[in-house]
């Protein structure tokens, strides 16, 4: 509990000092006035309806919403425009798919996100359960590209792919029918078509999807460190001396971490997998039946090696452009490697258990990191009815990002 309290303390300090990230951008109000500002960049997964901004580094934070802003952009990588459109919110989730092929359009005013900007514009909208693309050409009215799954029987799903017909009828320069037929209702496929059409129409494109793809979404990290491990055994008998405490040992651990940064919220969230080798070897001498005719000394030893694979989630909090702190939690899959426990001359099998880890750390320049990690305990002798054990580890882990 003390170790977990330390991690919670580190997390609290980090939250107090973590810097809110404001990026260069602009806003256009209802009067058409454009103002250069600093916008709080949340790298929105769902299209926003409001946002926070500052006029400069020292000015107070202000809030604006879709009622007053017709367009805003952040850091030349994200641009939103207010449009009143007809949108179909029909679900794509199998359990909630409609039996009606026809879209159920409703008029809404939304911030649409630019995917491609040019003669033909491609927009995107997402909320909790809706993902839709929109388009227009030469400043015409913005319309939804229609795609809708629907049931034709209790078990058969078909798809309204009207978006392919819309593209075929409106993007008539340089696009082959086969390209349209093979185009999925996804960002990459539709982006290629709109960029190609704009190039054919003697116009350029701003490909916002390409700008975003240049960001880093995968890291390979080498993770050596020092582990502090402790082991305790309990023989469930009437003798209160049936408990043995083994020395705390400091050992070397080495791991390779595969970190996958999630493509929203400014890479603040990541999923990681970290195969790690660790070991613990020591012995203990305990006196049982003390003060009786049957008093004797028992020697116990443990030689424990394992390949642990934490699979977890991590959250980063930025301090400045080069520094950030993070917290993470992981489920650890443990595989024992030729391990044993002995009492006197009797050898017992060790059964590696899975457990959970919590950690907090600091990363500098997206290259160097240090983390304090605490693992919950493992019962390595759980195969034996009369025995309990408690193996616990705390690690100081250093990291270097290869790429």
Tab-separated table of C-alpha atoms in Angstrom:
chain	number	residue	atom	x	y	z
A	1	UNK	CA	0.000	0.000	0.000
A	2	UNK	CA	2.892	2.381	0.724
A	3	UNK	CA	4.279	1.767	-2.756
A	4	UNK	CA	0.925	2.460	-4.389
A	5	UNK	CA	0.619	5.586	-2.256
A	6	UNK	CA	3.965	6.788	-3.616
A	7	UNK	CA	2.763	6.308	-7.194
A	8	UNK	CA	-0.477	8.154	-6.459
A	9	UNK	CA	1.572	11.000	-5.000
A	10	UNK	CA	3.734	11.205	-8.122
A	11	UNK	CA	0.612	11.232	-10.283
A	12	UNK	CA	-0.944	14.054	-8.239
A	13	UNK	CA	2.197	16.190	-8.504
A	14	UNK	CA	2.268	15.575	-12.240
A	15	UNK	CA	-1.345	16.624	-12.665
A	16	UNK	CA	-0.632	19.865	-10.818
A	17	UNK	CA	2.332	20.746	-13.022
A	18	UNK	CA	1.235	19.293	-16.361
A	19	UNK	CA	1.032	22.065	-18.918
A	20	UNK	CA	-2.094	22.649	-20.974
A	21	UNK	CA	-1.025	22.610	-24.611
A	22	UNK	CA	-2.097	25.582	-26.737
A	23	UNK	CA	-1.126	25.607	-30.415
A	24	UNK	CA	-1.037	28.367	-33.017
A	25	UNK	CA	-4.247	28.655	-34.988
A	26	UNK	CA	-7.011	30.998	-36.015
A	27	UNK	CA	-10.733	31.557	-35.595
A	28	UNK	CA	-13.288	33.182	-37.908
A	29	UNK	CA	-16.379	34.636	-36.267
A	30	UNK	CA	-19.882	35.131	-37.674
A	31	UNK	CA	-18.871	38.510	-39.121
A	32	UNK	CA	-16.069	36.911	-41.127
A	33	UNK	CA	-13.308	38.397	-38.968
A	34	UNK	CA	-10.212	36.205	-38.751
A	35	UNK	CA	-8.119	36.310	-35.565
A	36	UNK	CA	-4.786	34.593	-34.959
A	37	UNK	CA	-5.001	32.838	-31.582
A	38	UNK	CA	-3.614	29.963	-29.529
A	39	UNK	CA	-6.085	27.073	-29.387
A	40	UNK	CA	-6.117	24.324	-26.777
A	41	UNK	CA	-5.319	21.356	-28.987
A	42	UNK	CA	-7.185	18.288	-27.755
A	43	UNK	CA	-6.668	16.421	-31.048
A	44	UNK	CA	-10.370	15.646	-30.958
A	45	UNK	CA	-11.505	12.109	-31.639
A	46	UNK	CA	-15.116	13.305	-31.841
A	47	UNK	CA	-15.885	16.537	-33.677
A	48	UNK	CA	-16.076	19.355	-31.120
A	49	UNK	CA	-18.889	21.823	-30.565
A	50	UNK	CA	-16.733	24.180	-28.479
A	51	UNK	CA	-13.076	24.864	-27.743
A	52	UNK	CA	-10.787	26.981	-25.557
A	53	UNK	CA	-8.290	29.549	-26.822
A	54	UNK	CA	-6.026	32.431	-25.786
A	55	UNK	CA	-5.105	35.597	-27.663
A	56	UNK	CA	-1.461	35.158	-26.610
A	57	UNK	CA	0.699	33.259	-24.125
A	58	UNK	CA	-0.157	35.474	-21.150
A	59	UNK	CA	-3.816	36.250	-21.826
A	60	UNK	CA	-6.647	34.470	-19.989
A	61	UNK	CA	-8.285	31.366	-21.428
A	62	UNK	CA	-11.545	31.976	-23.290
A	63	UNK	CA	-14.180	29.590	-24.574
A	64	UNK	CA	-16.044	29.713	-27.878
A	65	UNK	CA	-18.632	27.458	-29.484
A	66	UNK	CA	-20.317	26.612	-32.752
A	67	UNK	CA	-22.878	29.430	-32.384
A	68	UNK	CA	-20.246	32.159	-32.737
A	69	UNK	CA	-17.450	30.591	-34.820
A	70	UNK	CA	-17.770	29.693	-38.509
A	71	UNK	CA	-14.280	28.213	-38.899
A	72	UNK	CA	-11.167	27.452	-36.881
A	73	UNK	CA	-7.844	25.715	-37.466
A	74	UNK	CA	-5.076	24.368	-35.246
A	75	UNK	CA	-1.377	24.206	-36.106
A	76	UNK	CA	-1.986	23.817	-39.866
A	77	UNK	CA	-2.939	20.185	-39.256
A	78	UNK	CA	-6.615	20.359	-38.283
A	79	UNK	CA	-9.286	22.597	-39.746
A	80	UNK	CA	-12.997	22.717	-38.911
A	81	UNK	CA	-15.791	24.567	-40.684
A	82	UNK	CA	-19.366	25.115	-39.499
A	83	UNK	CA	-21.965	23.739	-41.868
A	84	UNK	CA	-25.691	23.098	-41.669
A	85	UNK	CA	-26.184	19.709	-43.302
A	86	UNK	CA	-28.548	16.789	-43.590
A	87	UNK	CA	-26.996	13.901	-41.666
A	88	UNK	CA	-28.037	10.287	-41.182
A	89	UNK	CA	-27.238	8.949	-37.708
A	90	UNK	CA	-28.274	5.348	-38.452
A	91	UNK	CA	-26.124	2.929	-36.485
A	92	UNK	CA	-23.355	0.807	-38.016
A	93	UNK	CA	-23.372	-1.519	-34.998
A	94	UNK	CA	-24.767	-4.946	-35.915
A	95	UNK	CA	-27.173	-5.081	-32.968
A	96	UNK	CA	-28.756	-1.740	-33.919
A	97	UNK	CA	-28.732	-1.787	-37.721
A	98	UNK	CA	-31.932	-0.549	-39.342
A	99	UNK	CA	-34.167	-2.545	-41.684
A	100	UNK	CA	-34.600	0.530	-43.853
A	101	UNK	CA	-32.219	1.064	-46.775
A	102	UNK	CA	-33.054	4.773	-47.023
A	103	UNK	CA	-31.015	7.186	-44.853
A	104	UNK	CA	-32.914	8.888	-42.035
A	105	UNK	CA	-31.713	12.455	-42.616
A	106	UNK	CA	-31.996	15.203	-40.027
A	107	UNK	CA	-30.791	18.781	-40.309
A	108	UNK	CA	-27.977	19.710	-37.925
A	109	UNK	CA	-25.326	22.401	-37.625
A	110	UNK	CA	-21.922	20.796	-37.110
A	111	UNK	CA	-18.226	21.513	-37.116
A	112	UNK	CA	-17.036	19.369	-40.036
A	113	UNK	CA	-13.376	18.413	-40.179
A	114	UNK	CA	-11.470	18.937	-43.418
A	115	UNK	CA	-9.843	15.784	-44.783
A	116	UNK	CA	-9.055	17.154	-48.261
A	117	UNK	CA	-9.334	20.819	-49.261
A	118	UNK	CA	-9.394	21.891	-52.913
A	119	UNK	CA	-11.803	22.205	-55.811
A	120	UNK	CA	-13.545	19.197	-54.266
A	121	UNK	CA	-13.596	19.158	-50.472
A	122	UNK	CA	-13.866	16.031	-48.343
A	123	UNK	CA	-15.099	16.445	-44.763
A	124	UNK	CA	-15.449	14.064	-41.830
A	125	UNK	CA	-17.769	13.933	-38.839
A	126	UNK	CA	-17.601	11.578	-35.865
A	127	UNK	CA	-19.357	11.351	-32.543
A	128	UNK	CA	-19.863	8.455	-30.157
A	129	UNK	CA	-21.699	6.184	-32.593
A	130	UNK	CA	-21.636	8.024	-35.939
A	131	UNK	CA	-18.907	8.237	-38.590
A	132	UNK	CA	-19.843	10.131	-41.759
A	133	UNK	CA	-18.094	11.723	-44.732
A	134	UNK	CA	-19.353	14.847	-46.516
A	135	UNK	CA	-18.305	16.624	-49.695
A	136	UNK	CA	-18.845	19.652	-51.884
A	137	UNK	CA	-17.437	20.986	-55.162
A	138	UNK	CA	-16.743	24.626	-56.011
A	139	UNK	CA	-18.384	25.884	-52.813
A	140	UNK	CA	-21.675	24.108	-53.527
A	141	UNK	CA	-23.879	22.876	-50.680
A	142	UNK	CA	-22.228	20.265	-48.485
A	143	UNK	CA	-23.830	16.829	-48.768
A	144	UNK	CA	-23.278	13.550	-46.973
A	145	UNK	CA	-21.658	10.685	-48.844
A	146	UNK	CA	-24.254	8.003	-48.193
A	147	UNK	CA	-23.263	4.647	-46.757
A	148	UNK	CA	-25.671	2.579	-44.701
A	149	UNK	CA	-25.834	-1.091	-43.662
A	150	UNK	CA	-29.350	-2.507	-43.336
A	151	UNK	CA	-31.063	-5.824	-42.681
A	152	UNK	CA	-32.937	-7.547	-45.494
A	153	UNK	CA	-33.719	-10.527	-43.232
A	154	UNK	CA	-33.023	-11.602	-39.661
A	155	UNK	CA	-29.476	-12.680	-40.540
A	156	UNK	CA	-28.611	-10.997	-43.863
A	157	UNK	CA	-27.044	-7.529	-43.973
A	158	UNK	CA	-26.668	-5.504	-47.147
A	159	UNK	CA	-25.163	-2.094	-47.772
A	160	UNK	CA	-26.448	1.086	-49.337
A	161	UNK	CA	-23.308	2.254	-51.168
A	162	UNK	CA	-24.829	5.340	-52.734
A	163	UNK	CA	-21.566	7.219	-52.027
A	164	UNK	CA	-20.006	5.429	-55.005
A	165	UNK	CA	-22.732	6.753	-57.305
A	166	UNK	CA	-22.304	10.255	-55.847
A	167	UNK	CA	-18.573	10.169	-56.543
A	168	UNK	CA	-19.066	8.794	-60.046
A	169	UNK	CA	-21.555	11.534	-60.954
A	170	UNK	CA	-19.702	14.471	-59.391
A	171	UNK	CA	-15.972	13.695	-59.555
A	172	UNK	CA	-15.712	13.226	-63.310
A	173	UNK	CA	-12.060	14.024	-63.964
A	174	UNK	CA	-9.328	11.380	-63.796
A	175	UNK	CA	-11.207	8.822	-61.696
A	176	UNK	CA	-11.741	5.364	-63.163
A	177	UNK	CA	-14.864	3.338	-62.441
A	178	UNK	CA	-12.759	0.519	-60.980
A	179	UNK	CA	-11.245	2.899	-58.414
A	180	UNK	CA	-14.686	4.004	-57.315
A	181	UNK	CA	-16.001	0.449	-57.171
A	182	UNK	CA	-13.088	-0.640	-54.949
A	183	UNK	CA	-13.229	2.404	-52.666
A	184	UNK	CA	-14.212	1.608	-49.082
A	185	UNK	CA	-16.066	4.141	-46.943
A	186	UNK	CA	-12.822	4.991	-45.164
A	187	UNK	CA	-10.480	7.956	-44.946
A	188	UNK	CA	-7.574	6.544	-46.959
A	189	UNK	CA	-9.656	5.313	-49.898
A	190	UNK	CA	-11.777	8.453	-50.223
A	191	UNK	CA	-8.784	10.753	-49.739
A	192	UNK	CA	-6.962	9.201	-52.708
A	193	UNK	CA	-9.972	9.783	-54.961
A	194	UNK	CA	-10.489	13.421	-53.940
A	195	UNK	CA	-6.780	14.276	-54.221
A	196	UNK	CA	-6.620	12.663	-57.667
A	197	UNK	CA	-9.714	14.541	-58.845
A	198	UNK	CA	-8.324	17.879	-57.657
A	199	UNK	CA	-5.021	17.242	-59.442
A	200	UNK	CA	-6.863	16.361	-62.665
A	201	UNK	CA	-8.940	19.548	-62.361
A	202	UNK	CA	-5.764	21.681	-62.469
A	203	UNK	CA	-6.038	22.436	-58.791
A	204	UNK	CA	-4.003	21.489	-55.768
A	205	UNK	CA	-5.109	19.835	-52.548
A	206	UNK	CA	-4.373	20.202	-48.897
A	207	UNK	CA	-4.350	16.636	-47.623
A	208	UNK	CA	-4.955	16.934	-43.880
A	209	UNK	CA	-5.008	13.148	-43.515
A	210	UNK	CA	-1.444	13.021	-44.872
A	211	UNK	CA	-0.297	15.758	-42.490
A	212	UNK	CA	-1.650	13.788	-39.540
A	213	UNK	CA	-0.111	10.507	-40.736
A	214	UNK	CA	3.367	12.053	-40.430
A	215	UNK	CA	3.004	11.914	-36.673
A	216	UNK	CA	4.628	9.115	-34.734
A	217	UNK	CA	2.268	6.278	-33.822
A	218	UNK	CA	4.751	3.539	-32.860
A	219	UNK	CA	7.791	3.425	-30.597
A	220	UNK	CA	10.277	0.640	-29.915
A	221	UNK	CA	11.864	1.140	-26.495
A	222	UNK	CA	14.729	-0.707	-24.804
A	223	UNK	CA	13.922	-0.953	-21.071
A	224	UNK	CA	16.694	-2.073	-18.707
A	225	UNK	CA	16.238	-1.578	-15.000
A	226	UNK	CA	16.754	-2.636	-11.406
A	227	UNK	CA	14.152	-4.705	-9.562
A	228	UNK	CA	13.769	-4.923	-5.798
A	229	UNK	CA	12.080	-8.245	-4.978
A	230	UNK	CA	10.986	-9.905	-1.753
A	231	UNK	CA	9.661	-13.404	-1.070
A	232	UNK	CA	7.776	-14.842	1.890
A	233	UNK	CA	6.442	-18.344	2.531
A	234	UNK	CA	3.847	-19.559	5.030
A	235	UNK	CA	3.303	-23.178	6.015
A	236	UNK	CA	-0.299	-23.429	7.243
A	237	UNK	CA	0.213	-25.288	10.510
A	238	UNK	CA	-0.337	-24.575	14.199
A	239	UNK	CA	3.241	-23.411	14.548
A	240	UNK	CA	3.379	-19.600	14.338
A	241	UNK	CA	7.011	-19.932	13.243
A	242	UNK	CA	5.936	-21.572	9.988
A	243	UNK	CA	6.591	-18.320	8.176
A	244	UNK	CA	9.870	-17.569	6.401
A	245	UNK	CA	11.009	-14.164	5.160
A	246	UNK	CA	13.601	-14.113	2.417
A	247	UNK	CA	16.042	-11.276	1.902
A	248	UNK	CA	15.107	-8.428	-0.395
A	249	UNK	CA	17.265	-8.705	-3.495
A	250	UNK	CA	18.203	-6.123	-6.117
A	251	UNK	CA	18.472	-7.690	-9.548
A	252	UNK	CA	18.823	-6.598	-13.157
A	253	UNK	CA	15.855	-6.767	-15.522
A	254	UNK	CA	15.735	-6.160	-19.273
A	255	UNK	CA	12.754	-5.625	-21.550
A	256	UNK	CA	11.765	-4.500	-25.032
A	257	UNK	CA	8.634	-2.374	-25.185
A	258	UNK	CA	6.358	-2.031	-28.195
A	259	UNK	CA	4.341	1.152	-27.720
A	260	UNK	CA	1.369	2.005	-29.936
A	261	UNK	CA	0.251	5.640	-29.650
A	262	UNK	CA	-3.460	6.159	-30.220
A	263	UNK	CA	-4.162	8.556	-33.132
A	264	UNK	CA	-6.105	11.189	-31.218
A	265	UNK	CA	-5.850	13.460	-28.174
A	266	UNK	CA	-2.306	14.503	-29.217
A	267	UNK	CA	-0.807	11.042	-28.652
A	268	UNK	CA	-1.553	11.273	-24.938
A	269	UNK	CA	-2.796	7.683	-24.804
A	270	UNK	CA	-0.832	4.570	-25.709
A	271	UNK	CA	-1.070	0.800	-25.524
A	272	UNK	CA	2.125	-1.087	-24.763
A	273	UNK	CA	3.479	-4.640	-24.685
A	274	UNK	CA	6.781	-5.239	-22.896
A	275	UNK	CA	8.327	-8.750	-22.827
A	276	UNK	CA	10.735	-8.690	-19.870
A	277	UNK	CA	13.204	-11.124	-18.336
A	278	UNK	CA	13.609	-11.058	-14.539
A	279	UNK	CA	15.030	-13.346	-11.873
A	280	UNK	CA	15.268	-13.758	-8.093
A	281	UNK	CA	17.542	-16.157	-6.203
A	282	UNK	CA	18.142	-16.391	-2.437
A	283	UNK	CA	17.726	-18.626	0.609
A	284	UNK	CA	16.422	-18.454	4.177
A	285	UNK	CA	16.923	-20.328	7.453
A	286	UNK	CA	13.994	-20.605	9.901
A	287	UNK	CA	13.675	-22.223	13.351
A	288	UNK	CA	10.409	-24.132	13.908
A	289	UNK	CA	8.909	-25.604	17.091
A	290	UNK	CA	11.118	-23.236	19.016
A	291	UNK	CA	11.607	-24.093	22.722
A	292	UNK	CA	10.379	-27.674	22.365
A	293	UNK	CA	11.981	-31.064	22.020
A	294	UNK	CA	11.163	-30.884	18.271
A	295	UNK	CA	12.954	-27.580	17.670
A	296	UNK	CA	14.928	-27.608	14.443
A	297	UNK	CA	16.197	-25.384	11.660
A	298	UNK	CA	14.727	-25.466	8.176
A	299	UNK	CA	16.611	-24.205	5.143
A	300	UNK	CA	14.621	-22.899	2.207
A	301	UNK	CA	15.868	-21.612	-1.123
A	302	UNK	CA	14.258	-20.171	-4.224
A	303	UNK	CA	15.557	-19.865	-7.765
A	304	UNK	CA	12.889	-18.024	-9.729
A	305	UNK	CA	13.208	-16.888	-13.333
A	306	UNK	CA	10.365	-15.675	-15.528
A	307	UNK	CA	9.485	-14.035	-18.795
A	308	UNK	CA	6.869	-11.424	-17.916
A	309	UNK	CA	4.793	-9.657	-20.575
A	310	UNK	CA	2.920	-6.589	-19.326
A	311	UNK	CA	0.071	-5.539	-21.631
A	312	UNK	CA	-1.218	-2.166	-20.594
A	313	UNK	CA	-2.389	1.363	-21.213
A	314	UNK	CA	-0.426	4.583	-20.646
A	315	UNK	CA	-1.413	8.225	-20.323
A	316	UNK	CA	1.021	11.087	-20.995
A	317	UNK	CA	0.803	14.586	-19.500
A	318	UNK	CA	2.920	17.307	-21.127
A	319	UNK	CA	5.082	19.599	-19.005
A	320	UNK	CA	6.584	21.448	-21.995
A	321	UNK	CA	7.666	20.709	-25.572
A	322	UNK	CA	10.421	18.322	-24.445
A	323	UNK	CA	9.215	16.925	-21.130
A	324	UNK	CA	6.216	14.833	-20.153
A	325	UNK	CA	5.184	12.575	-17.304
A	326	UNK	CA	3.122	9.440	-17.603
A	327	UNK	CA	1.142	6.906	-15.615
A	328	UNK	CA	0.303	3.392	-16.708
A	329	UNK	CA	-1.364	0.172	-15.639
A	330	UNK	CA	-0.839	-3.298	-17.063
A	331	UNK	CA	-1.909	-6.908	-16.806
A	332	UNK	CA	1.188	-9.130	-16.625
A	333	UNK	CA	1.304	-12.540	-18.280
A	334	UNK	CA	4.003	-14.575	-16.530
A	335	UNK	CA	5.868	-17.603	-17.892
A	336	UNK	CA	8.163	-19.488	-15.504
A	337	UNK	CA	11.609	-20.489	-16.763
A	338	UNK	CA	13.185	-23.525	-15.058
A	339	UNK	CA	12.371	-22.281	-11.544
A	340	UNK	CA	12.353	-24.167	-8.247
A	341	UNK	CA	11.719	-23.871	-4.510
A	342	UNK	CA	13.455	-26.166	-2.009
A	343	UNK	CA	12.909	-26.892	1.665
A	344	UNK	CA	15.877	-28.820	2.985
A	345	UNK	CA	16.292	-31.472	0.298
A	346	UNK	CA	12.679	-31.483	-0.910
A	347	UNK	CA	12.078	-29.661	-4.175
A	348	UNK	CA	8.685	-28.096	-4.957
A	349	UNK	CA	7.356	-26.803	-8.253
A	350	UNK	CA	6.877	-23.085	-8.730
A	351	UNK	CA	3.747	-22.015	-10.571
A	352	UNK	CA	4.118	-18.557	-12.087
A	353	UNK	CA	0.997	-16.431	-11.649
A	354	UNK	CA	-0.329	-13.472	-13.602
A	355	UNK	CA	-0.606	-10.151	-11.794
A	356	UNK	CA	-1.059	-6.398	-12.249
A	357	UNK	CA	1.428	-3.527	-12.409
A	358	UNK	CA	1.097	0.212	-11.802
A	359	UNK	CA	3.732	2.742	-12.816
A	360	UNK	CA	4.563	6.436	-13.070
A	361	UNK	CA	7.460	8.038	-14.896
A	362	UNK	CA	9.067	10.854	-16.840
A	363	UNK	CA	10.116	11.080	-20.502
A	364	UNK	CA	12.482	13.622	-22.040
A	365	UNK	CA	12.786	14.590	-25.692
A	366	UNK	CA	10.764	11.505	-26.723
A	367	UNK	CA	13.976	9.493	-26.210
A	368	UNK	CA	14.905	9.003	-22.572
A	369	UNK	CA	12.603	7.822	-19.807
A	370	UNK	CA	12.575	6.609	-16.239
A	371	UNK	CA	9.698	4.813	-14.502
A	372	UNK	CA	8.905	3.554	-11.021
A	373	UNK	CA	6.717	0.445	-11.285
A	374	UNK	CA	5.020	-1.606	-8.564
A	375	UNK	CA	3.696	-5.120	-9.201
A	376	UNK	CA	0.997	-6.764	-7.132
A	377	UNK	CA	2.111	-9.945	-5.359
A	378	UNK	CA	2.191	-13.484	-6.754
A	379	UNK	CA	1.556	-16.752	-4.919
A	380	UNK	CA	4.198	-19.013	-6.448
A	381	UNK	CA	3.251	-22.058	-4.320
A	382	UNK	CA	-0.477	-21.990	-4.944
A	383	UNK	CA	-0.423	-25.612	-6.178
A	384	UNK	CA	0.204	-26.770	-2.588
A	385	UNK	CA	-2.737	-26.742	-0.165
A	386	UNK	CA	-0.620	-26.296	2.971
A	387	UNK	CA	1.543	-23.533	1.525
A	388	UNK	CA	1.112	-19.853	0.724
A	389	UNK	CA	3.704	-17.486	-0.642
A	390	UNK	CA	4.030	-13.820	-1.463
A	391	UNK	CA	6.429	-12.647	-4.165
A	392	UNK	CA	6.430	-8.883	-4.691
A	393	UNK	CA	8.515	-6.612	-6.896
A	394	UNK	CA	9.171	-2.916	-7.338
A	395	UNK	CA	11.290	-1.766	-10.292
A	396	UNK	CA	13.160	1.325	-11.414
A	397	UNK	CA	13.102	1.149	-15.204
A	398	UNK	CA	15.190	3.214	-17.611
A	399	UNK	CA	14.119	3.576	-21.222
A	400	UNK	CA	15.634	4.555	-24.539
A	401	UNK	CA	13.478	4.955	-27.655
A	402	UNK	CA	15.135	3.475	-30.735
A	403	UNK	CA	12.440	4.775	-33.080
